[in-house]
CSV table of C-alpha atoms and ligand atoms in Angstrom, one decimal:
chain,number,residue,atom,x,y,z
A,18,MET,CA,0.0,0.0,0.0
A,19,ILE,CA,1.6,3.3,-1.1
A,20,GLN,CA,1.1,6.4,1.0
A,21,LYS,CA,-0.3,9.4,-0.7
A,22,ARG,CA,2.4,10.8,-2.9
A,23,THR,CA,2.0,13.4,-5.5
A,24,ILE,CA,4.6,13.8,-8.2
A,25,GLY,CA,4.6,16.5,-10.8
A,26,ILE,CA,6.1,16.3,-14.2
A,27,VAL,CA,6.6,19.7,-16.1
A,28,GLY,CA,7.1,18.9,-19.9
A,29,THR,CA,5.2,16.0,-21.3
A,30,GLY,CA,7.2,15.4,-24.3
A,31,GLN,CA,9.3,12.2,-25.1
A,32,VAL,CA,11.2,12.3,-21.9
A,33,GLY,CA,8.4,13.5,-19.6
A,34,VAL,CA,6.2,10.7,-20.8
A,35,ALA,CA,8.8,8.0,-20.5
A,36,ALA,CA,9.4,9.2,-16.9
A,37,ALA,CA,5.6,9.2,-16.2
A,38,TYR,CA,5.3,5.7,-17.7
A,39,ALA,CA,8.2,4.3,-15.6
A,40,LEU,CA,6.8,6.0,-12.5
A,41,PHE,CA,3.4,4.4,-13.0
A,42,MET,CA,4.9,1.0,-13.7
A,43,ARG,CA,7.0,1.2,-10.5
A,44,GLY,CA,4.0,2.4,-8.4
A,45,LEU,CA,6.0,5.1,-6.7
A,46,ALA,CA,3.3,7.8,-6.7
A,47,SER,CA,-0.4,7.7,-5.8
A,48,GLU,CA,-1.0,10.8,-8.1
A,49,ILE,CA,1.0,12.0,-11.0
A,50,ILE,CA,0.2,15.5,-12.3
A,51,LEU,CA,1.3,16.3,-15.9
A,52,ILE,CA,1.9,19.9,-16.9
A,53,ASP,CA,2.8,21.2,-20.3
A,54,LYS,CA,2.5,24.5,-22.1
A,55,ASP,CA,0.7,22.5,-24.7
A,56,ALA,CA,-2.1,21.6,-22.3
A,57,LYS,CA,-3.9,19.3,-24.9
A,58,ARG,CA,-0.8,17.2,-25.1
A,59,ALA,CA,-0.6,16.8,-21.3
A,60,GLU,CA,-4.3,15.8,-21.3
A,61,GLY,CA,-3.8,13.2,-24.0
A,62,GLU,CA,-0.9,11.7,-22.2
A,63,ALA,CA,-2.8,11.6,-18.9
A,64,MET,CA,-5.7,9.9,-20.5
A,65,ASP,CA,-3.6,7.3,-22.2
A,66,LEU,CA,-1.7,6.4,-19.0
A,67,MET,CA,-4.8,6.4,-16.8
A,68,HIS,CA,-6.3,3.7,-19.1
A,69,GLY,CA,-3.5,1.3,-17.7
A,70,GLN,CA,-5.0,1.5,-14.2
A,71,ALA,CA,-6.9,-1.7,-14.7
A,72,PHE,CA,-3.7,-3.6,-15.7
A,73,PHE,CA,-1.1,-2.6,-13.1
A,74,GLU,CA,-1.5,0.1,-10.5
A,75,ASN,CA,-4.4,2.3,-9.4
A,76,ILE,CA,-2.5,5.6,-9.8
A,77,THR,CA,-4.3,8.8,-10.7
A,78,VAL,CA,-2.7,10.5,-13.6
A,79,ARG,CA,-4.1,13.9,-14.6
A,80,ALA,CA,-3.2,17.0,-16.5
A,81,GLY,CA,-3.1,20.1,-14.3
A,82,ASP,CA,-1.4,23.4,-13.7
A,83,TYR,CA,1.1,24.6,-11.0
A,84,ARG,CA,-1.6,25.1,-8.3
A,85,ASP,CA,-2.1,21.3,-8.4
A,86,LEU,CA,1.5,20.8,-7.1
A,87,SER,CA,0.9,22.4,-3.7
A,88,SER,CA,1.2,19.1,-2.0
A,89,ALA,CA,3.7,17.5,-4.4
A,90,GLN,CA,6.8,15.9,-2.7
A,91,LEU,CA,8.8,16.0,-5.9
A,92,VAL,CA,8.6,17.7,-9.4
A,93,VAL,CA,10.5,16.5,-12.4
A,94,ILE,CA,11.3,19.1,-15.0
A,95,THR,CA,11.6,17.8,-18.5
A,96,ALA,CA,10.4,20.9,-20.5
A,97,GLY,CA,12.7,22.1,-23.2
A,98,VAL,CA,12.7,24.1,-26.4
A,99,ALA,CA,14.4,22.9,-29.5
A,100,GLN,CA,17.1,24.7,-31.6
A,101,LYS,CA,15.5,26.9,-34.3
A,102,PRO,CA,17.1,27.0,-37.7
A,103,GLY,CA,20.0,29.4,-37.7
A,104,GLU,CA,19.9,29.9,-33.9
A,105,ASN,CA,23.3,29.7,-32.1
A,106,ARG,CA,23.9,27.7,-29.0
A,107,LEU,CA,24.0,30.8,-26.6
A,108,ASP,CA,20.6,32.0,-27.9
A,109,LEU,CA,19.3,28.5,-27.4
A,110,LEU,CA,20.7,28.5,-23.9
A,111,ASN,CA,19.1,31.9,-23.2
A,112,ARG,CA,15.7,30.7,-24.5
A,113,ASN,CA,15.9,27.5,-22.3
A,114,ALA,CA,17.0,29.7,-19.3
A,115,ALA,CA,13.9,32.0,-19.9
A,116,VAL,CA,11.6,28.9,-19.9
A,117,PHE,CA,13.2,27.7,-16.7
A,118,SER,CA,12.8,31.1,-15.2
A,119,GLU,CA,9.0,31.0,-15.8
A,120,ILE,CA,8.7,27.4,-14.6
A,121,VAL,CA,10.8,27.7,-11.5
A,122,GLY,CA,9.1,31.0,-10.5
A,123,GLN,CA,5.7,29.1,-10.7
A,124,LEU,CA,7.1,26.1,-8.6
A,125,ASP,CA,8.5,28.5,-6.0
A,126,ARG,CA,5.1,30.1,-5.7
A,127,HIS,CA,2.9,27.0,-5.7
A,128,SER,CA,5.2,24.2,-4.5
A,129,PRO,CA,8.0,25.7,-2.5
A,130,ARG,CA,8.7,22.6,-0.4
A,131,SER,CA,9.0,20.1,-3.3
A,132,VAL,CA,12.3,18.5,-4.4
A,133,LEU,CA,13.1,19.5,-8.0
A,134,VAL,CA,14.7,17.0,-10.3
A,135,ILE,CA,16.0,18.6,-13.5
A,136,ALA,CA,16.4,16.5,-16.7
A,137,SER,CA,16.3,19.1,-19.4
A,138,ASN,CA,19.4,19.9,-21.3
A,139,PRO,CA,21.9,21.3,-21.0
A,140,VAL,CA,21.2,19.8,-17.6
A,141,ASP,CA,24.2,21.2,-15.7
A,142,ILE,CA,23.5,24.7,-16.8
A,143,LEU,CA,19.8,24.5,-16.3
A,144,SER,CA,20.4,23.0,-12.8
A,145,TYR,CA,22.7,26.1,-12.1
A,146,VAL,CA,20.0,28.5,-13.4
A,147,THR,CA,17.5,26.8,-11.2
A,148,GLN,CA,19.7,27.1,-8.2
A,149,LYS,CA,20.1,30.8,-8.9
A,150,ILE,CA,16.5,31.5,-9.4
A,151,SER,CA,14.8,29.3,-6.9
A,152,ARG,CA,14.5,30.3,-3.2
A,153,ARG,CA,14.4,26.7,-2.0
A,154,ASP,CA,17.4,25.1,-0.2
A,155,PRO,CA,20.1,24.3,-2.8
A,156,CYS,CA,20.1,20.7,-1.7
A,157,ARG,CA,16.5,20.4,-3.0
A,158,VAL,CA,17.6,21.0,-6.6
A,159,ILE,CA,19.0,17.9,-8.3
A,160,GLY,CA,20.1,17.5,-11.9
A,161,THR,CA,20.0,14.1,-13.4
A,162,GLY,CA,23.6,14.9,-14.5
A,163,THR,CA,25.7,11.8,-15.5
A,164,MET,CA,23.2,9.3,-14.1
A,165,LEU,CA,22.3,8.2,-17.7
A,166,ASP,CA,25.9,8.2,-18.9
A,167,THR,CA,27.0,6.2,-15.8
A,168,GLY,CA,24.2,3.8,-16.5
A,169,ARG,CA,25.4,3.4,-20.0
A,170,PHE,CA,29.0,3.0,-18.8
A,171,ARG,CA,28.0,0.2,-16.3
A,172,ALA,CA,25.8,-1.6,-18.8
A,173,LEU,CA,28.5,-1.7,-21.5
A,174,LEU,CA,31.2,-2.7,-18.9
A,175,GLY,CA,28.9,-5.4,-17.6
A,176,ARG,CA,28.4,-6.8,-21.0
A,177,HIS,CA,32.2,-6.7,-21.7
A,178,TYR,CA,33.0,-8.6,-18.5
A,179,GLY,CA,29.9,-10.8,-18.6
A,180,VAL,CA,28.7,-9.7,-15.2
A,181,ASP,CA,25.4,-8.0,-14.0
A,182,PRO,CA,25.9,-4.2,-14.6
A,183,ARG,CA,24.6,-3.7,-11.0
A,184,SER,CA,27.8,-5.3,-9.8
A,185,VAL,CA,30.0,-2.8,-11.9
A,186,HIS,CA,30.9,0.1,-9.6
A,187,ALA,CA,32.1,2.7,-12.0
A,188,TYR,CA,31.2,6.5,-12.6
A,189,ILE,CA,31.2,9.1,-15.2
A,190,LEU,CA,31.6,12.5,-13.6
A,191,GLY,CA,31.6,16.1,-14.6
A,192,GLU,CA,29.4,17.6,-17.4
A,193,HIS,CA,26.6,15.6,-19.0
A,194,GLY,CA,28.1,16.1,-22.4
A,195,ASP,CA,31.3,16.1,-24.4
A,196,THR,CA,33.7,16.9,-21.5
A,197,GLU,CA,32.4,14.1,-19.2
A,198,VAL,CA,35.0,12.1,-17.3
A,199,PRO,CA,35.2,8.3,-16.9
A,200,VAL,CA,36.8,7.5,-13.5
A,201,TRP,CA,38.8,4.5,-14.4
A,202,SER,CA,40.9,4.7,-11.2
A,203,ALA,CA,38.1,4.0,-9.0
A,204,ALA,CA,36.1,1.4,-11.3
A,205,ASN,CA,35.9,-2.1,-9.9
A,206,ILE,CA,33.8,-5.2,-10.0
A,207,GLY,CA,33.4,-7.0,-6.8
A,208,GLY,CA,36.1,-4.9,-5.2
A,209,VAL,CA,38.6,-5.7,-7.9
A,210,PRO,CA,39.9,-2.6,-9.7
A,211,LEU,CA,39.5,-2.8,-13.4
A,212,VAL,CA,42.8,-1.1,-14.2
A,213,ASP,CA,45.9,-3.4,-14.2
A,214,HIS,CA,43.7,-6.5,-13.3
A,215,SER,CA,42.2,-9.3,-15.1
A,216,ILE,CA,38.4,-10.0,-14.3
A,217,CYS,CA,36.6,-13.0,-15.7
A,218,GLY,CA,39.5,-13.7,-17.8
A,219,LYS,CA,39.6,-10.3,-19.4
A,220,PRO,CA,42.7,-8.1,-18.8
A,221,PHE,CA,42.2,-4.3,-18.8
A,222,GLN,CA,43.2,-3.0,-22.3
A,223,ALA,CA,43.3,0.7,-22.5
A,224,ALA,CA,42.5,1.0,-26.2
A,225,GLU,CA,39.5,-1.3,-25.9
A,226,MET,CA,38.3,0.6,-22.8
A,227,ASN,CA,38.7,4.0,-24.5
A,228,ARG,CA,36.5,2.6,-27.4
A,229,LEU,CA,33.9,1.5,-24.8
A,230,PHE,CA,33.9,5.0,-23.2
A,231,ASP,CA,33.5,6.6,-26.7
A,232,GLN,CA,30.4,4.5,-27.2
A,233,VAL,CA,29.1,6.0,-23.9
A,234,ARG,CA,30.0,9.6,-24.9
A,235,ASN,CA,28.4,9.2,-28.3
A,236,ALA,CA,25.3,7.2,-27.2
A,237,ALA,CA,22.9,10.1,-27.4
A,238,TYR,CA,24.1,11.0,-31.0
A,239,GLU,CA,23.9,7.4,-32.2
A,240,ILE,CA,20.4,6.9,-30.7
A,241,ILE,CA,19.0,10.3,-32.0
A,242,ASP,CA,20.5,9.3,-35.4
A,243,ARG,CA,18.3,6.3,-35.4
A,244,LYS,CA,15.1,7.1,-33.5
A,245,GLY,CA,15.1,10.9,-33.4
A,246,TYR,CA,15.3,11.4,-29.6
A,247,THR,CA,16.4,9.5,-26.4
A,248,ASN,CA,13.8,8.9,-23.8
A,249,THR,CA,13.5,5.4,-22.2
A,250,ALA,CA,16.7,5.1,-20.3
A,251,ILE,CA,16.5,8.7,-19.0
A,252,GLY,CA,13.0,7.9,-17.9
A,253,MET,CA,14.4,5.1,-15.9
A,254,ALA,CA,17.2,7.1,-14.5
A,255,ILE,CA,14.7,9.7,-13.4
A,256,VAL,CA,12.7,7.1,-11.6
A,257,ARG,CA,15.7,5.7,-9.9
A,258,LEU,CA,16.4,9.2,-8.6
A,259,VAL,CA,12.8,9.8,-7.6
A,260,GLN,CA,12.8,6.6,-5.7
A,261,ALA,CA,16.0,7.4,-3.8
A,262,VAL,CA,14.4,10.7,-2.7
A,263,LEU,CA,10.9,9.5,-1.8
A,264,GLU,CA,12.1,6.4,0.0
A,265,ASP,CA,14.8,8.2,1.8
A,266,GLN,CA,17.3,5.6,0.5
A,267,LYS,CA,20.6,7.5,1.0
A,268,THR,CA,21.7,6.1,-2.4
A,269,VAL,CA,25.0,7.2,-3.9
A,270,LEU,CA,24.1,8.5,-7.4
A,271,PRO,CA,26.2,10.8,-9.8
A,272,VAL,CA,23.9,13.8,-10.0
A,273,SER,CA,24.5,17.5,-11.0
A,274,ARG,CA,24.5,19.7,-7.9
A,275,MET,CA,26.0,22.9,-6.9
A,276,LEU,CA,29.7,22.5,-6.0
A,277,THR,CA,31.0,24.3,-2.9
A,278,GLY,CA,34.7,23.4,-2.9
A,279,GLU,CA,34.6,19.7,-3.8
A,280,TYR,CA,37.8,18.9,-5.9
A,281,GLY,CA,38.6,22.6,-5.5
A,282,LEU,CA,35.5,23.7,-7.6
A,283,THR,CA,32.8,26.3,-6.7
A,284,ASP,CA,29.9,28.0,-8.3
A,285,VAL,CA,29.2,25.4,-11.0
A,286,CYS,CA,26.8,22.5,-11.2
A,287,LEU,CA,28.2,19.2,-12.3
A,288,SER,CA,28.1,15.6,-11.3
A,289,ILE,CA,29.8,14.0,-8.5
A,290,PRO,CA,28.7,11.0,-6.5
A,291,SER,CA,26.2,12.2,-3.9
A,292,VAL,CA,24.1,10.7,-1.2
A,293,ILE,CA,20.4,11.1,-2.1
A,294,GLY,CA,17.6,11.1,0.5
A,295,ILE,CA,14.3,12.7,1.4
A,296,ASN,CA,15.7,16.2,1.5
A,297,GLY,CA,17.6,15.8,-1.8
A,298,VAL,CA,21.3,15.9,-2.0
A,299,GLN,CA,22.7,15.2,1.5
A,300,ASP,CA,26.4,14.5,1.1
A,301,ALA,CA,29.3,14.2,-1.4
A,302,ILE,CA,31.3,11.1,-1.7
A,303,LEU,CA,34.7,12.0,-3.3
A,304,PRO,CA,36.7,9.2,-4.8
A,305,SER,CA,40.3,9.9,-5.2
A,306,LEU,CA,41.0,10.9,-8.7
A,307,SER,CA,44.2,10.4,-10.7
A,308,ASP,CA,45.9,13.7,-11.9
A,309,THR,CA,44.6,13.1,-15.4
A,310,GLU,CA,41.0,12.6,-14.1
A,311,LEU,CA,41.2,15.7,-11.9
A,312,GLY,CA,42.5,17.8,-14.7
A,313,ALA,CA,39.6,16.5,-16.9
A,314,LEU,CA,37.0,17.4,-14.2
A,315,GLN,CA,38.5,20.8,-13.8
A,316,HIS,CA,38.3,21.3,-17.6
A,317,SER,CA,34.7,20.2,-17.5
A,318,ALA,CA,34.0,22.7,-14.8
A,319,ARG,CA,35.7,25.5,-16.9
A,320,VAL,CA,33.7,24.7,-20.0
A,321,LEU,CA,30.5,24.9,-18.1
A,322,GLN,CA,31.4,28.1,-16.3
A,323,GLU,CA,32.3,29.7,-19.6
A,324,SER,CA,28.8,28.7,-21.0
A,325,ILE,CA,27.1,30.2,-17.8
A,326,THR,CA,28.9,33.5,-18.3
A,327,GLY,CA,27.0,34.3,-21.4
A,328,ILE,CA,23.5,33.6,-19.9
A,329,SER,CA,21.2,36.3,-18.6
A,330,ILE,CA,19.6,34.9,-15.5
B,416,LIG,P1,10.2,17.2,-26.4
B,416,LIG,O1,10.3,18.5,-27.4
B,416,LIG,O2,9.5,16.0,-26.8
B,416,LIG,O3,9.2,17.8,-25.1
B,416,LIG,C1,9.5,19.0,-24.5
B,416,LIG,C2,8.2,19.4,-23.9
B,416,LIG,O4,8.4,20.5,-23.1
B,416,LIG,C3,7.1,19.7,-25.0
B,416,LIG,O5,6.0,19.0,-24.7
B,416,LIG,C4,6.9,21.3,-24.8
B,416,LIG,O6,5.5,21.6,-25.1
B,416,LIG,C5,7.2,21.4,-23.3
B,416,LIG,N1,7.5,22.8,-22.9
B,416,LIG,C6,8.2,23.7,-23.5
B,416,LIG,N2,8.2,24.9,-22.8
B,416,LIG,C7,7.5,24.7,-21.7
B,416,LIG,C8,7.0,25.5,-20.7
B,416,LIG,N3,7.4,26.8,-20.5
B,416,LIG,N4,6.2,24.9,-19.7
B,416,LIG,C9,5.8,23.7,-19.8
B,416,LIG,N5,6.1,22.8,-20.8
B,416,LIG,C10,7.0,23.3,-21.8
B,416,LIG,O7,11.6,17.1,-25.8
B,416,LIG,P2,12.1,15.7,-25.1
B,416,LIG,O8,12.7,14.7,-26.0
B,416,LIG,O9,11.0,15.2,-24.1
B,416,LIG,O10,13.3,16.3,-24.3
B,416,LIG,C11,13.0,17.1,-23.1
B,416,LIG,C12,14.4,17.6,-22.6
B,416,LIG,O11,15.0,16.5,-21.9
B,416,LIG,C13,15.3,18.2,-23.7
B,416,LIG,O12,15.9,19.3,-23.1
B,416,LIG,C14,16.3,17.1,-23.8
B,416,LIG,O13,17.5,17.5,-24.4
B,416,LIG,C15,16.4,16.5,-22.4
B,416,LIG,N6,17.0,15.2,-22.3
B,416,LIG,C16,17.9,15.0,-21.2
B,416,LIG,C17,18.4,13.8,-21.1
B,416,LIG,C18,19.4,13.7,-19.8
B,416,LIG,O14,20.1,12.7,-19.7
B,416,LIG,N7,19.3,14.7,-18.9
B,416,LIG,C19,18.3,12.8,-22.0
B,416,LIG,C20,17.4,12.9,-23.0
B,416,LIG,C21,16.8,14.2,-23.2
């Protein structure tokens, strides 16, 4: 029996709907409120999901507006605007920041206590924008960051070694994007470090592992090339994060959060392993990084900070 839990999803496009579907199937909420600037789209998606009530879970799914989120414990933001022809990256960033300004303003007014989970891209920048705009405690703003990249990394490593990806302990940190950093030095399976070891008969070969990481870094491009968007795995990543919050699990997940001196970095949002519980981000777990990894993380932070400089918040 689930206690009364309301979760809001703002933006019911491909990602929002995949998250709503995964939430529904996991039975994590008693009520899911869908909000989109295209109200009809949100209504259609709510109707479609509701008709699954007879098969799996008796969860109410309805389209609503921000006033319906007053008792929501958590709100997922997956709203986004796509690049217009001829539009440069900074203009797109500014348009997305403006969308966030409107959404976060509404959430602060109507749902000031909820934990916000940001999935819209560029997720690190929009998490930073949310931190700057919102009046809520910074720990209550969590970007999905490199959760998806880390999931892809673990899945590919699991397949390579022939073990369950859930037994692969390995992280991608930094930006969710081109400068993301694979932390090989801390990666292990069953406590055995991957580097310099042979696991399940497979020695660590740097060239092979670099190719594997390239598949992780390029995964979104490859998927978008084939189906036009990515949505199902990020939907599942969102639900894993939602579960860690609502069940106060204290799970360690690589999420995008404001840094306050970790690895010598401040005033930037990027992913580091963090303890996630009922109040959002509770602690940071800082694996020792090799000099190369630390340099790459600092580079990731610089790239993000340069992007932030051009935005009007
Ligand atoms: P989409 O275009 O299918 O959906 C976006 C939705 O946002 C649309 O329904 C649109 O009407 C809505 N929207 C726009 N402005 C709004 C506003 N002001 N208020 C409410 N709703 C608004 O896009 P998608 O494929 O669902 O992707 C959504 C976002 O998720 C994108 O930014 C995408 O890049 C990002 N994404 C992130 C990850 C990740 O790992 N974090 C993975 C995949 C996609």
